[in-house]
PDB file of C-alpha atoms in Angstrom:
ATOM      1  CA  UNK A   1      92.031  26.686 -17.757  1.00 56.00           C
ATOM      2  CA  UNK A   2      91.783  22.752 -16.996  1.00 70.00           C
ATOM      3  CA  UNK A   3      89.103  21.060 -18.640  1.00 90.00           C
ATOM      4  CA  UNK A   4      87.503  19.395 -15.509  1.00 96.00           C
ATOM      5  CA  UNK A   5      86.284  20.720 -11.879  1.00 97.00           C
ATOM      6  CA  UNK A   6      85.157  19.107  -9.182  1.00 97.00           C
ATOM      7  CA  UNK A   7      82.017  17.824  -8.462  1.00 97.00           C
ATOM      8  CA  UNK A   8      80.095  15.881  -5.152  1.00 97.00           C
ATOM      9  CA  UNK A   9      77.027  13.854  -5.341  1.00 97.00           C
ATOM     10  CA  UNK A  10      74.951  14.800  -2.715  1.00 96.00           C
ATOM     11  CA  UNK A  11      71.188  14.467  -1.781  1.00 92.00           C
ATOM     12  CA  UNK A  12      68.342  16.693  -0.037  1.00 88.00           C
ATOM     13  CA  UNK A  13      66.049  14.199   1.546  1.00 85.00           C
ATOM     14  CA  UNK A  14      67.246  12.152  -1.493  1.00 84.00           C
ATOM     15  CA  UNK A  15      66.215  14.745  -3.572  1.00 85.00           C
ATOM     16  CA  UNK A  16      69.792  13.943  -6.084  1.00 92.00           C
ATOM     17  CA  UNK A  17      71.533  16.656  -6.039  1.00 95.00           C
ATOM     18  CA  UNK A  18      75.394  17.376  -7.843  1.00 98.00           C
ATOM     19  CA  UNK A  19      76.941  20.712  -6.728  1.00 98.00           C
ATOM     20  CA  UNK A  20      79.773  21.659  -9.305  1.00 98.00           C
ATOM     21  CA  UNK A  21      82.649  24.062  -8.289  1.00 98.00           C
ATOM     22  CA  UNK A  22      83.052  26.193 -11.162  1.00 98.00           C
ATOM     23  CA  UNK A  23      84.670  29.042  -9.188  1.00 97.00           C
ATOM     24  CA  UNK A  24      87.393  30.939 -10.670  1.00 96.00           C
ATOM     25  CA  UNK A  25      86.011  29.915 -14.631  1.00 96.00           C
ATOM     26  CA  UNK A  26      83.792  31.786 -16.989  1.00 94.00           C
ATOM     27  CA  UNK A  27      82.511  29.250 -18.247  1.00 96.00           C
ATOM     28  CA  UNK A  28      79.218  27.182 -17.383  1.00 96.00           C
ATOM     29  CA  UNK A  29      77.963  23.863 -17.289  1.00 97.00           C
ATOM     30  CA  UNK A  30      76.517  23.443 -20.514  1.00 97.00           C
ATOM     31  CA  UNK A  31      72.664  21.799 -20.961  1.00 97.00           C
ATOM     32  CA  UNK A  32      74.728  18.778 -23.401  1.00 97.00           C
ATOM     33  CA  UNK A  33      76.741  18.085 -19.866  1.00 98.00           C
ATOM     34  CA  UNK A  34      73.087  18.293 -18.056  1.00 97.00           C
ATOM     35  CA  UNK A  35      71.819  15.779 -19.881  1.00 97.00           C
ATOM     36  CA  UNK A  36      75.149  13.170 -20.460  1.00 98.00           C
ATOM     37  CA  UNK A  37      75.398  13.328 -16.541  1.00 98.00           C
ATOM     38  CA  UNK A  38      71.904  13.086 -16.019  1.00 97.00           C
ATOM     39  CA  UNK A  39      72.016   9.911 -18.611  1.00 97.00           C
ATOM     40  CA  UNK A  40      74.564   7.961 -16.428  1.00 97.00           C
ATOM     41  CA  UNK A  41      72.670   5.927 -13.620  1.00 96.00           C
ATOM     42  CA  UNK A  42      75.723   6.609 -11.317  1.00 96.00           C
ATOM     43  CA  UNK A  43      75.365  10.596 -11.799  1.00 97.00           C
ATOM     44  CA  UNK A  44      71.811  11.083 -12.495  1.00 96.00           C
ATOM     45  CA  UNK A  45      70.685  13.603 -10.765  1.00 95.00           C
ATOM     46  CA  UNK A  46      67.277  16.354 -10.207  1.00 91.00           C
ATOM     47  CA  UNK A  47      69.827  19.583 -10.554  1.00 94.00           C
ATOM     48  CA  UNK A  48      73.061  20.062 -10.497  1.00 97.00           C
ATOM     49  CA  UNK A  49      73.932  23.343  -7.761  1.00 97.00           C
ATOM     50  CA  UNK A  50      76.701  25.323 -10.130  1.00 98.00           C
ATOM     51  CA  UNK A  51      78.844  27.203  -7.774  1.00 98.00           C
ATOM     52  CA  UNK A  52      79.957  30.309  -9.641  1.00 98.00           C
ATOM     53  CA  UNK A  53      82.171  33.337  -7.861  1.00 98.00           C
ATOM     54  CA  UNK A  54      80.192  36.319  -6.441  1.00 97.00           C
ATOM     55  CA  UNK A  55      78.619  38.960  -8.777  1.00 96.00           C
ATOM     56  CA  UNK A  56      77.444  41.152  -5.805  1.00 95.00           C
ATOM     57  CA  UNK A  57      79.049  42.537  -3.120  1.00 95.00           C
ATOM     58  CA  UNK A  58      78.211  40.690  -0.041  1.00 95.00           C
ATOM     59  CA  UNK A  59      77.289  37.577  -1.307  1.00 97.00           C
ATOM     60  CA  UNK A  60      79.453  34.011  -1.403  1.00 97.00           C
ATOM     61  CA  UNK A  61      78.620  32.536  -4.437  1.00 97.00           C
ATOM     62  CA  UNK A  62      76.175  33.212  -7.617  1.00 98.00           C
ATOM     63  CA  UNK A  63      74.466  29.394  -8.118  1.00 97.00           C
ATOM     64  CA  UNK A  64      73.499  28.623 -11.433  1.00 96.00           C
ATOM     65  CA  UNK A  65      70.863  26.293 -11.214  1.00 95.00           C
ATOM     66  CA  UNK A  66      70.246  23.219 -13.838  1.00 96.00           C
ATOM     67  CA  UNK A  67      68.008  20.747 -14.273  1.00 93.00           C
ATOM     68  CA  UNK A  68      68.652  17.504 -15.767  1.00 93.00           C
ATOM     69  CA  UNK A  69      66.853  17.926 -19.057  1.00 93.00           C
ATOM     70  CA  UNK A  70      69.487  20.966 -19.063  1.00 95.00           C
ATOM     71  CA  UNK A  71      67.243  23.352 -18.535  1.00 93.00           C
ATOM     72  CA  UNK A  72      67.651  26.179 -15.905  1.00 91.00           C
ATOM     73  CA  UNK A  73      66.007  26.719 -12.728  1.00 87.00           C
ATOM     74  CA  UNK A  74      65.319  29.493 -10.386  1.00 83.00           C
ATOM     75  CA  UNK A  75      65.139  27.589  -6.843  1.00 81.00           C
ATOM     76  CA  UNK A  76      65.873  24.961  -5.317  1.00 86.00           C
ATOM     77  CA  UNK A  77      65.987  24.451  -1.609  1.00 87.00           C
ATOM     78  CA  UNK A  78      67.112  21.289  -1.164  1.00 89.00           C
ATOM     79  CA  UNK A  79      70.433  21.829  -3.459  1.00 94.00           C
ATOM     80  CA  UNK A  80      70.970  25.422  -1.889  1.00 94.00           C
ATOM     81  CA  UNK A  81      71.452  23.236   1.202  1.00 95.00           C
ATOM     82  CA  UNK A  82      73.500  20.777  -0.311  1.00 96.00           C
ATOM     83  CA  UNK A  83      75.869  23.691  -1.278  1.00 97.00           C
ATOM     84  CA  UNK A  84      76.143  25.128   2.525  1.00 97.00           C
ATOM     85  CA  UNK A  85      77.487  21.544   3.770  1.00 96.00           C
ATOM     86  CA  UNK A  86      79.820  21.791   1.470  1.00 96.00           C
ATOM     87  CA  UNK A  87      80.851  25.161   1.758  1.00 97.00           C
ATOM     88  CA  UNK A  88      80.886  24.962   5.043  1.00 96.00           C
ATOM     89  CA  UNK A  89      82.979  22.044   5.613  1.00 95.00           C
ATOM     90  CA  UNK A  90      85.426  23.669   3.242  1.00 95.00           C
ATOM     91  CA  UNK A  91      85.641  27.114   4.926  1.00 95.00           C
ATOM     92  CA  UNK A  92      84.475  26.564   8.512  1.00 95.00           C
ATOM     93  CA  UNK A  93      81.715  29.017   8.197  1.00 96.00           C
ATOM     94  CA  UNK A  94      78.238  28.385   8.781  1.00 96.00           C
ATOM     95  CA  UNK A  95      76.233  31.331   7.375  1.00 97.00           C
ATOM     96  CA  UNK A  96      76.172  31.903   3.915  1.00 98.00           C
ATOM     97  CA  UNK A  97      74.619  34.507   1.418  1.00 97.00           C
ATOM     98  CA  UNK A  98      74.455  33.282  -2.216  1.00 97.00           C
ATOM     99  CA  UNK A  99      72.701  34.989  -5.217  1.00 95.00           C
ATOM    100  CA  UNK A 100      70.134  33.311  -7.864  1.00 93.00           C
ATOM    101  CA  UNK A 101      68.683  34.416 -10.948  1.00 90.00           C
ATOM    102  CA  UNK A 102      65.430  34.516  -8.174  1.00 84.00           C
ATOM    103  CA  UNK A 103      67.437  36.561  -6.012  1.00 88.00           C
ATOM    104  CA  UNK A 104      69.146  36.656  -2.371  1.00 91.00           C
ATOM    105  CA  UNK A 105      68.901  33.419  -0.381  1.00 92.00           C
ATOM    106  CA  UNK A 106      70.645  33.818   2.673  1.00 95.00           C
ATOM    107  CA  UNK A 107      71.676  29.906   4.486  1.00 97.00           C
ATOM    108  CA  UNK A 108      73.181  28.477   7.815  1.00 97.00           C
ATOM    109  CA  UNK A 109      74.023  25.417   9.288  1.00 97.00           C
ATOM    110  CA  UNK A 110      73.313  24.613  12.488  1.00 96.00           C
ATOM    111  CA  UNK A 111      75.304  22.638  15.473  1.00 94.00           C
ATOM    112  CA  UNK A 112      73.066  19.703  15.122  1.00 93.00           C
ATOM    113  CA  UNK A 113      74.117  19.346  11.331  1.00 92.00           C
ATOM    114  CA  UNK A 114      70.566  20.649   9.629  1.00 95.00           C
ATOM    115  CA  UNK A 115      70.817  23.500   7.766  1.00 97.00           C
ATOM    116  CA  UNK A 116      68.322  26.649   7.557  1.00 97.00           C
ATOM    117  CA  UNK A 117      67.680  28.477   4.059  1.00 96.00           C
ATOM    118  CA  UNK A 118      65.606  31.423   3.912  1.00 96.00           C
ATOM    119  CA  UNK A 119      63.785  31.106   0.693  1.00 92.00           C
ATOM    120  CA  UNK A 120      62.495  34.587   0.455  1.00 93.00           C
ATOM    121  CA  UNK A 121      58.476  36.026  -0.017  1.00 95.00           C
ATOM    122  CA  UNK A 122      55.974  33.864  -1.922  1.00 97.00           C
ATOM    123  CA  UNK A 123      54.361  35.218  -4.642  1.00 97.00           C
ATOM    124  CA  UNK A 124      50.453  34.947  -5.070  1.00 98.00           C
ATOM    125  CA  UNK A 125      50.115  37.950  -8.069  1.00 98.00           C
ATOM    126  CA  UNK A 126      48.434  35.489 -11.129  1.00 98.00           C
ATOM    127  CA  UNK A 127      50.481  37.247 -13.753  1.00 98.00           C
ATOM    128  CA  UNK A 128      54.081  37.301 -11.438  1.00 97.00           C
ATOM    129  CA  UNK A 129      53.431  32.972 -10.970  1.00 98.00           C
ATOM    130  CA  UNK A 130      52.829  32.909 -14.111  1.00 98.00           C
ATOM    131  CA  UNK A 131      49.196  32.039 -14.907  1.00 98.00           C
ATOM    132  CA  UNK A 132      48.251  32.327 -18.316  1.00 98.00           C
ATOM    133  CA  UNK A 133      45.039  33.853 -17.348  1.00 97.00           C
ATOM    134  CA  UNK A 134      43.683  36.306 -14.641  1.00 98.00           C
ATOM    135  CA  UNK A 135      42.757  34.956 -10.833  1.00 98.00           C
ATOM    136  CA  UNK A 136      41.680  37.700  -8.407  1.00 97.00           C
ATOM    137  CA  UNK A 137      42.358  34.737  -5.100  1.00 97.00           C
ATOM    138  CA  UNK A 138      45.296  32.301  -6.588  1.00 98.00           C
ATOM    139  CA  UNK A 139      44.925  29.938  -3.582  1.00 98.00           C
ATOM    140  CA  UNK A 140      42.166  28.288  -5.613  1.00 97.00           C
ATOM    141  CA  UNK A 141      42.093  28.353  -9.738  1.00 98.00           C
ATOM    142  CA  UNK A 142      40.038  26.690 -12.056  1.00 96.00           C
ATOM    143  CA  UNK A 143      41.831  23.559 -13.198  1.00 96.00           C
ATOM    144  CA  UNK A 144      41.572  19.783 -13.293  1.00 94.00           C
ATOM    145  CA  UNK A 145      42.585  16.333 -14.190  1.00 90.00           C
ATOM    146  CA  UNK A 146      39.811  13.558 -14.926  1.00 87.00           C
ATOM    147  CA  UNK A 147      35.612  13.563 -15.597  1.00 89.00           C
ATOM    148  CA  UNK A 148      34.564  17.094 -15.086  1.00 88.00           C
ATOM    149  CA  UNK A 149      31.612  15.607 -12.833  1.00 88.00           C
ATOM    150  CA  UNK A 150      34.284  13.323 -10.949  1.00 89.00           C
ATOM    151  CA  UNK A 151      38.026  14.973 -11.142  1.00 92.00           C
ATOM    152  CA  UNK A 152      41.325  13.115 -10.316  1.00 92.00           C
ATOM    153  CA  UNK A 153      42.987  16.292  -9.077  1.00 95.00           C
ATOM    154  CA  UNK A 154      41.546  19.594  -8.834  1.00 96.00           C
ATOM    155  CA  UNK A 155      41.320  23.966  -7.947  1.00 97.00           C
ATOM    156  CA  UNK A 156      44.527  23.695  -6.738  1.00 98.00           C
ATOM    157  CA  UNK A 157      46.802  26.919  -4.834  1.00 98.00           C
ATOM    158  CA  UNK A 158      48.958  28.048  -7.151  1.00 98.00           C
ATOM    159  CA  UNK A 159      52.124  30.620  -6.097  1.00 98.00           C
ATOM    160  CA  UNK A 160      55.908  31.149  -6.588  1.00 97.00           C
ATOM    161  CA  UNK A 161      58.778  30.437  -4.434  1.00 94.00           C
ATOM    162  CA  UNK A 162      60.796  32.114  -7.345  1.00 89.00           C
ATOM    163  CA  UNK A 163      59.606  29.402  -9.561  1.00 92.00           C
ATOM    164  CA  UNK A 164      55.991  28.620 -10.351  1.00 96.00           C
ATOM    165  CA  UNK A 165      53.840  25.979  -8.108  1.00 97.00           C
ATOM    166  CA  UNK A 166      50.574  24.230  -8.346  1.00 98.00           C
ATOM    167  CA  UNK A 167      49.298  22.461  -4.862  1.00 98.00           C
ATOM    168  CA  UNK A 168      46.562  19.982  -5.271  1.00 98.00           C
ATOM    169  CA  UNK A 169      45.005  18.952  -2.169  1.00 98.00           C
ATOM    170  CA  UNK A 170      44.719  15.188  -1.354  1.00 97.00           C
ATOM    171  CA  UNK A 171      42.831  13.217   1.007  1.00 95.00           C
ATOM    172  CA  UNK A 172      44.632  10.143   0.642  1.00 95.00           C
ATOM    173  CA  UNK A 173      48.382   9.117   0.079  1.00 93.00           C
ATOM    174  CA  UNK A 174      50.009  11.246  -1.999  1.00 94.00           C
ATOM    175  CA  UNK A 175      51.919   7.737  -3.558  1.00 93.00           C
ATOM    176  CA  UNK A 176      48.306   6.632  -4.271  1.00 94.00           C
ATOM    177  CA  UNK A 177      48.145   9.255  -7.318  1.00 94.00           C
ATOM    178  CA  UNK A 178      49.456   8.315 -11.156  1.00 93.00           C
ATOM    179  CA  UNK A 179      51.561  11.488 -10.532  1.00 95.00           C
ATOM    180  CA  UNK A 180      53.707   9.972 -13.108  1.00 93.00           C
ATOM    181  CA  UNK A 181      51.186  10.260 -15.967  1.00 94.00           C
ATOM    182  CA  UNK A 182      49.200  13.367 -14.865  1.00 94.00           C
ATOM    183  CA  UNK A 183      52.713  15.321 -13.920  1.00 96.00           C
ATOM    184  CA  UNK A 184      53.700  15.592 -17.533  1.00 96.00           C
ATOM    185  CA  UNK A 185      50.068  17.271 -18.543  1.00 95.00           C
ATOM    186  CA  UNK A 186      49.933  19.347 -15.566  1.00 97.00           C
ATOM    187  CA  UNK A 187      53.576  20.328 -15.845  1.00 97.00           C
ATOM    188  CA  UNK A 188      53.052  21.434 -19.429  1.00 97.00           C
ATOM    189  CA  UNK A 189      49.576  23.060 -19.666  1.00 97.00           C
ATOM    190  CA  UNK A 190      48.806  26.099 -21.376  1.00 97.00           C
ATOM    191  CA  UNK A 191      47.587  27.350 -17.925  1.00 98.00           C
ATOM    192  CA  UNK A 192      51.249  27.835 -17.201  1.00 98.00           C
ATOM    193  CA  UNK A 193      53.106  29.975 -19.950  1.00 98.00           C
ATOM    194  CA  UNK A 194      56.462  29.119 -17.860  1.00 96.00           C
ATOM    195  CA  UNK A 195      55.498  25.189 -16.833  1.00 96.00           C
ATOM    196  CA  UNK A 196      55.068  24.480 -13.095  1.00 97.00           C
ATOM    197  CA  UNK A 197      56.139  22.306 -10.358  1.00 96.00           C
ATOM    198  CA  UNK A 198      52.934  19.944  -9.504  1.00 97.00           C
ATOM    199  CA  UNK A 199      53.150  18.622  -5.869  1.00 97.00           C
ATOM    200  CA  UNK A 200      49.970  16.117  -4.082  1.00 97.00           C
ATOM    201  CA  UNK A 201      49.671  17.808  -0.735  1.00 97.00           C
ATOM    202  CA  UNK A 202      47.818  15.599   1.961  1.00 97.00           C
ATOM    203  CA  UNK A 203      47.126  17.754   5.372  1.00 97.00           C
ATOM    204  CA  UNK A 204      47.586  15.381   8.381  1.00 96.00           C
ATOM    205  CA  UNK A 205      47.500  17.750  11.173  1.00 97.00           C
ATOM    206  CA  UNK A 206      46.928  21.154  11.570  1.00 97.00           C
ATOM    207  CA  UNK A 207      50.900  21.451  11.869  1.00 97.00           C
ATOM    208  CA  UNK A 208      52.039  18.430   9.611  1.00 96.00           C
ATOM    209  CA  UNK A 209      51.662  17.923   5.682  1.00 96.00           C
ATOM    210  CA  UNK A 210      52.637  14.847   3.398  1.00 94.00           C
ATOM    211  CA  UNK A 211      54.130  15.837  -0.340  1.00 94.00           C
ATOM    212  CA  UNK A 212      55.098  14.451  -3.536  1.00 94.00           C
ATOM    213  CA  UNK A 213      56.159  16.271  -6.076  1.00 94.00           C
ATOM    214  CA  UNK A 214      56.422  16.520  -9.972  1.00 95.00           C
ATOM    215  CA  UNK A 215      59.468  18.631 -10.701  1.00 91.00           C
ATOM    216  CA  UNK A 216      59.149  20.949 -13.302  1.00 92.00           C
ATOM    217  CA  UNK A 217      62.165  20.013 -15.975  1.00 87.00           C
ATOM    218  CA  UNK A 218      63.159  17.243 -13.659  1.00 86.00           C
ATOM    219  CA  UNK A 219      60.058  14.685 -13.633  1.00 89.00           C
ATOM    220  CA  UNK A 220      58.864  12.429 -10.796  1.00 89.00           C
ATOM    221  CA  UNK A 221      61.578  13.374  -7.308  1.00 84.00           C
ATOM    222  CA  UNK A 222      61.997  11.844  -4.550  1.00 80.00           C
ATOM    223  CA  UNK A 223      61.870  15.558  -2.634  1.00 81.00           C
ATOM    224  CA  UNK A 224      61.988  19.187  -3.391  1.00 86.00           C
ATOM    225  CA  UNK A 225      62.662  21.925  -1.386  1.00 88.00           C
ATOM    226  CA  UNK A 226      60.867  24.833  -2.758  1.00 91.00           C
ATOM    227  CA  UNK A 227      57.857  22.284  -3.427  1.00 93.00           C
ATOM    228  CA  UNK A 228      57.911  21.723   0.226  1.00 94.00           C
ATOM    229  CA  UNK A 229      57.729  25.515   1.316  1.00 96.00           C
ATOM    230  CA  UNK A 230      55.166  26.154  -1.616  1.00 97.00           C
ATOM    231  CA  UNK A 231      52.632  23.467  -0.075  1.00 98.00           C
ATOM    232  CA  UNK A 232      53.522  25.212   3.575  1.00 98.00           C
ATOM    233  CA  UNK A 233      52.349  28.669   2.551  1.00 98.00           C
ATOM    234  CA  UNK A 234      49.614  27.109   0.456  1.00 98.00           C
ATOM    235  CA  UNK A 235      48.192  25.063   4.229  1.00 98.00           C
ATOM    236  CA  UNK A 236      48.260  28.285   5.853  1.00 98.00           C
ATOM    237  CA  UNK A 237      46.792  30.371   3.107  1.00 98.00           C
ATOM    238  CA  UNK A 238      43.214  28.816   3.077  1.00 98.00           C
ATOM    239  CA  UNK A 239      43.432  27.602   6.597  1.00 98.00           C
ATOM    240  CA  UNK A 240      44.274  24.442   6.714  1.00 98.00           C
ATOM    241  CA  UNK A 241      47.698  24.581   8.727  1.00 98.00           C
ATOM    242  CA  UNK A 242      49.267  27.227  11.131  1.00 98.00           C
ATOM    243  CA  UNK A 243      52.148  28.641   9.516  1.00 98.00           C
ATOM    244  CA  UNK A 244      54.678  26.467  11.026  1.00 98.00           C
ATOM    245  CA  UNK A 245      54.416  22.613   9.917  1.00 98.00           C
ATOM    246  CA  UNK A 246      56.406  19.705   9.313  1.00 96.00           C
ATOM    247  CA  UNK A 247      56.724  18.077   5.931  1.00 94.00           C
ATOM    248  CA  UNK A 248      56.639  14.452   5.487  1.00 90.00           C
ATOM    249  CA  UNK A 249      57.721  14.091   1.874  1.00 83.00           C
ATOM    250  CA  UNK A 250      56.471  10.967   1.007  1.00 72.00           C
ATOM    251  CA  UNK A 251      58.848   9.790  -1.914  1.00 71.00           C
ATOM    252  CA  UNK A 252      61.871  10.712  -0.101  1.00 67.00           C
ATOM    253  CA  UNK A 253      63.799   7.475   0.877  1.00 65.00           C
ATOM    254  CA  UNK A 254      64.395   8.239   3.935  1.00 63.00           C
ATOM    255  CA  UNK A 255      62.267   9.375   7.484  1.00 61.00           C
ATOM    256  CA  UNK A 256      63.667  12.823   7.791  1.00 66.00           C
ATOM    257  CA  UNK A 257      61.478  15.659   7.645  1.00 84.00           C
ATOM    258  CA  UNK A 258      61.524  19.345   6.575  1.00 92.00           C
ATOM    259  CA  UNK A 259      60.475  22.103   8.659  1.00 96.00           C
ATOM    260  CA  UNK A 260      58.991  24.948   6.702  1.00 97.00           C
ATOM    261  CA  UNK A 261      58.262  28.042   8.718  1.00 98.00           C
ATOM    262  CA  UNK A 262      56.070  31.128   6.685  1.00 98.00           C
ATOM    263  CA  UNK A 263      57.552  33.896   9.195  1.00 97.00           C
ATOM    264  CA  UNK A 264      54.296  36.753   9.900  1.00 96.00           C
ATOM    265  CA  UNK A 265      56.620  39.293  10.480  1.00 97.00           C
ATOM    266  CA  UNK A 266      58.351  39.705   7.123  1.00 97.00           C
ATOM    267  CA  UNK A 267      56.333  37.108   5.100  1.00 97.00           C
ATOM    268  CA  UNK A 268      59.458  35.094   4.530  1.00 97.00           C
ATOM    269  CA  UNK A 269      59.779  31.738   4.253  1.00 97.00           C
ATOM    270  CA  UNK A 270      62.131  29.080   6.147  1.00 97.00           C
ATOM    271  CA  UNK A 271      62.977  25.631   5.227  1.00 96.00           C
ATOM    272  CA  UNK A 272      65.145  23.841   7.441  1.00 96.00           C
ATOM    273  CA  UNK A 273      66.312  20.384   6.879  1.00 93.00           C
ATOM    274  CA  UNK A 274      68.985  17.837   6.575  1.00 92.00           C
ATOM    275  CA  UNK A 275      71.574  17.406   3.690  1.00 93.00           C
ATOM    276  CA  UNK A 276      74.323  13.893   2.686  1.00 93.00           C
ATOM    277  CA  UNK A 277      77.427  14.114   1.369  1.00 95.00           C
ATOM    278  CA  UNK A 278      77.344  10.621  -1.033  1.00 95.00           C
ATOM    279  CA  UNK A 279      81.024  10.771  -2.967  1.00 96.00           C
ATOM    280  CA  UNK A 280      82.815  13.296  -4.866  1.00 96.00           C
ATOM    281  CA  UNK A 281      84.512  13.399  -8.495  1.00 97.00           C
ATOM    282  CA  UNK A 282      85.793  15.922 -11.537  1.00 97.00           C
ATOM    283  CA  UNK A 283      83.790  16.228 -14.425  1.00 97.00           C
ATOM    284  CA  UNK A 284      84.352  18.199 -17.461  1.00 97.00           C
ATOM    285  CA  UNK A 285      81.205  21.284 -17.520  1.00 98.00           C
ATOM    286  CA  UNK A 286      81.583  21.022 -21.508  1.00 97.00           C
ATOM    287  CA  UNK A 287      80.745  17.432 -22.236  1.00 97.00           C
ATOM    288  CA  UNK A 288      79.672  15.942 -18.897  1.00 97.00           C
ATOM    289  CA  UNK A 289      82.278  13.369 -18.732  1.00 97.00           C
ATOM    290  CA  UNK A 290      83.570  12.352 -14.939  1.00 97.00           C
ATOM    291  CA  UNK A 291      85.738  10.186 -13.348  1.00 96.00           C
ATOM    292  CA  UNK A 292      85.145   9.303  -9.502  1.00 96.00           C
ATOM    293  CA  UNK A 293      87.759  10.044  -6.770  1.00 94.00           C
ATOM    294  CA  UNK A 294      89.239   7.010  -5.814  1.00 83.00           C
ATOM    295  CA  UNK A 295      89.395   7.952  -2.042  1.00 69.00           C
ATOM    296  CA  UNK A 296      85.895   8.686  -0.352  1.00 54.00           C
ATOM    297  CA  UNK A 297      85.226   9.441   2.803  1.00 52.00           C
ATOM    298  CA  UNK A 298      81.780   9.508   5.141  1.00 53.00           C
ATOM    299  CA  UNK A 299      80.245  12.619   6.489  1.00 55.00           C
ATOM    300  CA  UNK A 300      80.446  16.428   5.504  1.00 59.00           C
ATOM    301  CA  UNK A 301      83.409  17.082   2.779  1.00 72.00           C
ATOM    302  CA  UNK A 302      84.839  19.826   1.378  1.00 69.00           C
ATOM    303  CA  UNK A 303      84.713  20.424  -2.613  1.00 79.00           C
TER     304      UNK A 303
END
């Protein structure tokens, strides 16, 4: 077995993503590699997208998902579809079925170059989030930041997209908030036994929201997916969207939106947006060490 793999540095909405072809190993990327990579400016990143061979019959690919404090995650929507443009410009396909430590997520790219992933049912059961204590209606707990006669942020929705997610509503800018000092708290408090992702949600329409988001493991992003779907269901859970909306994510760098759909006949939920192919490399999954290819081409690339 060689000691390095490639590697592409890709974004979601500028959410940075690295998707890793470890196909054909047994071994993984290792949270010491997480962190070096994470460590360099040029290959810091929000998770790395491991793409391991199937474990199931019927699926493409097992994804090991890690953050860049080397932690693991169970979702991530934006890297899942970093992963199809890349797996689709290798094999020509353009519906994919890949397996998670959260489950199934079925994927497909479209002709106009977005890409669909179906992220599954949201969770709303307190104890299957996880809450650390009992909530009979989870689109509204008992929890805030600031004066208790005056609160910063406050009751927000909490749910899983196969990882846990607190939604406080906004009326102003999400990029208005100290996310980057109240994140860290929220993130880590005793409320959530497993830590949580901690996204500002600002409803501008009955069909459109605005998002930032503190990543759980990952810190302040500039997007993330399952974030993004989380606030969706969250709208349309206590009324304040129809289940279809648009999702201006506020950090990202860039204009494009997301397009979360909460489908009522199954309950699942579909994010649809864009994904960039930035430059590709082979990095070492032991130490994190990398060299960039010298050749790199624009557009959709294959690993």
């Amino acid at each position: 077995m060689t000691d390095n793999v490639q590697f592409a540095r890709m974004n979601g909405l500028g959410n940075k993503i690295l998707v890793v072809d470890m196909r054909g190993r047994k071994d993984r990327v290792t949270p010491a590699a997480a962190i070096a990579l994470n460590a360099d400016p040029a290959t810091a990143f929000d998770q790395i997208m491991a793409i391991h061979d199937p474990k199931a019959t019927g699926t493409d690919a097992w994804i090991d998902i890690v953050n860049c404090d080397g932690s693991m995650a169970q979702a991530c929507g934006n890297g899942t579809r970093c992963v199809v443009q890349a797996l689709a410009a290798e094999t020509g396909k353009k519906a994919f079925t890949f397996q998670t430590v959260a489950g199934i997520l079925n994927a497909a790219e479209h002709e106009d170059g977005t890409i669909s992933v179906d992220m599954g049912k949201p969770v709303f059961a307190w104890n299957r989030i996880p809450l650390a204590e009992e909530f009979a209606d989870t689109s509204r707990i008992e929890l805030q930041i600031g004066p208790i006669d005056n609160p910063v942020l406050h009751s927000p929705s909490a749910m899983s997209m196969g990882n846990p997610h607190a939604i406080f509503w906004v009326d102003k800018d999400p990029m208005s908030f100290d996310l980057d000092r109240f994140g860290p708290l929220l993130e880590n408090h005793p409320m959530f036994p497993e830590r949580a992702n901690i996204t500002l949600a600002q409803v501008l329409s009955p069909s459109s929201l605005r998002t930032r988001t503190w990543e759980r493991g990952a810190g302040l992003t500039l997007a993330c997916g399952s974030a993004a779907c989380a606030a969706a269901v969250s709208a349309a859970r206590t009324g304040r969207t129809g289940r279809k909306v648009t999702i201006d994510v506020s950090s990202a760098p860039a204009p494009a939106r997301l397009t979360i759909e909460w489908r009522e006949r199954d309950d699942h939920v579909i994010m649809t947006g864009p994904a960039e192919w930035e430059w590709s490399g082979t990095l070492n999954p032991s130490t994190g060490t990398w060299q960039r290819d010298e050749t790199g081409a624009s557009g959709a690339q294959a690993l």
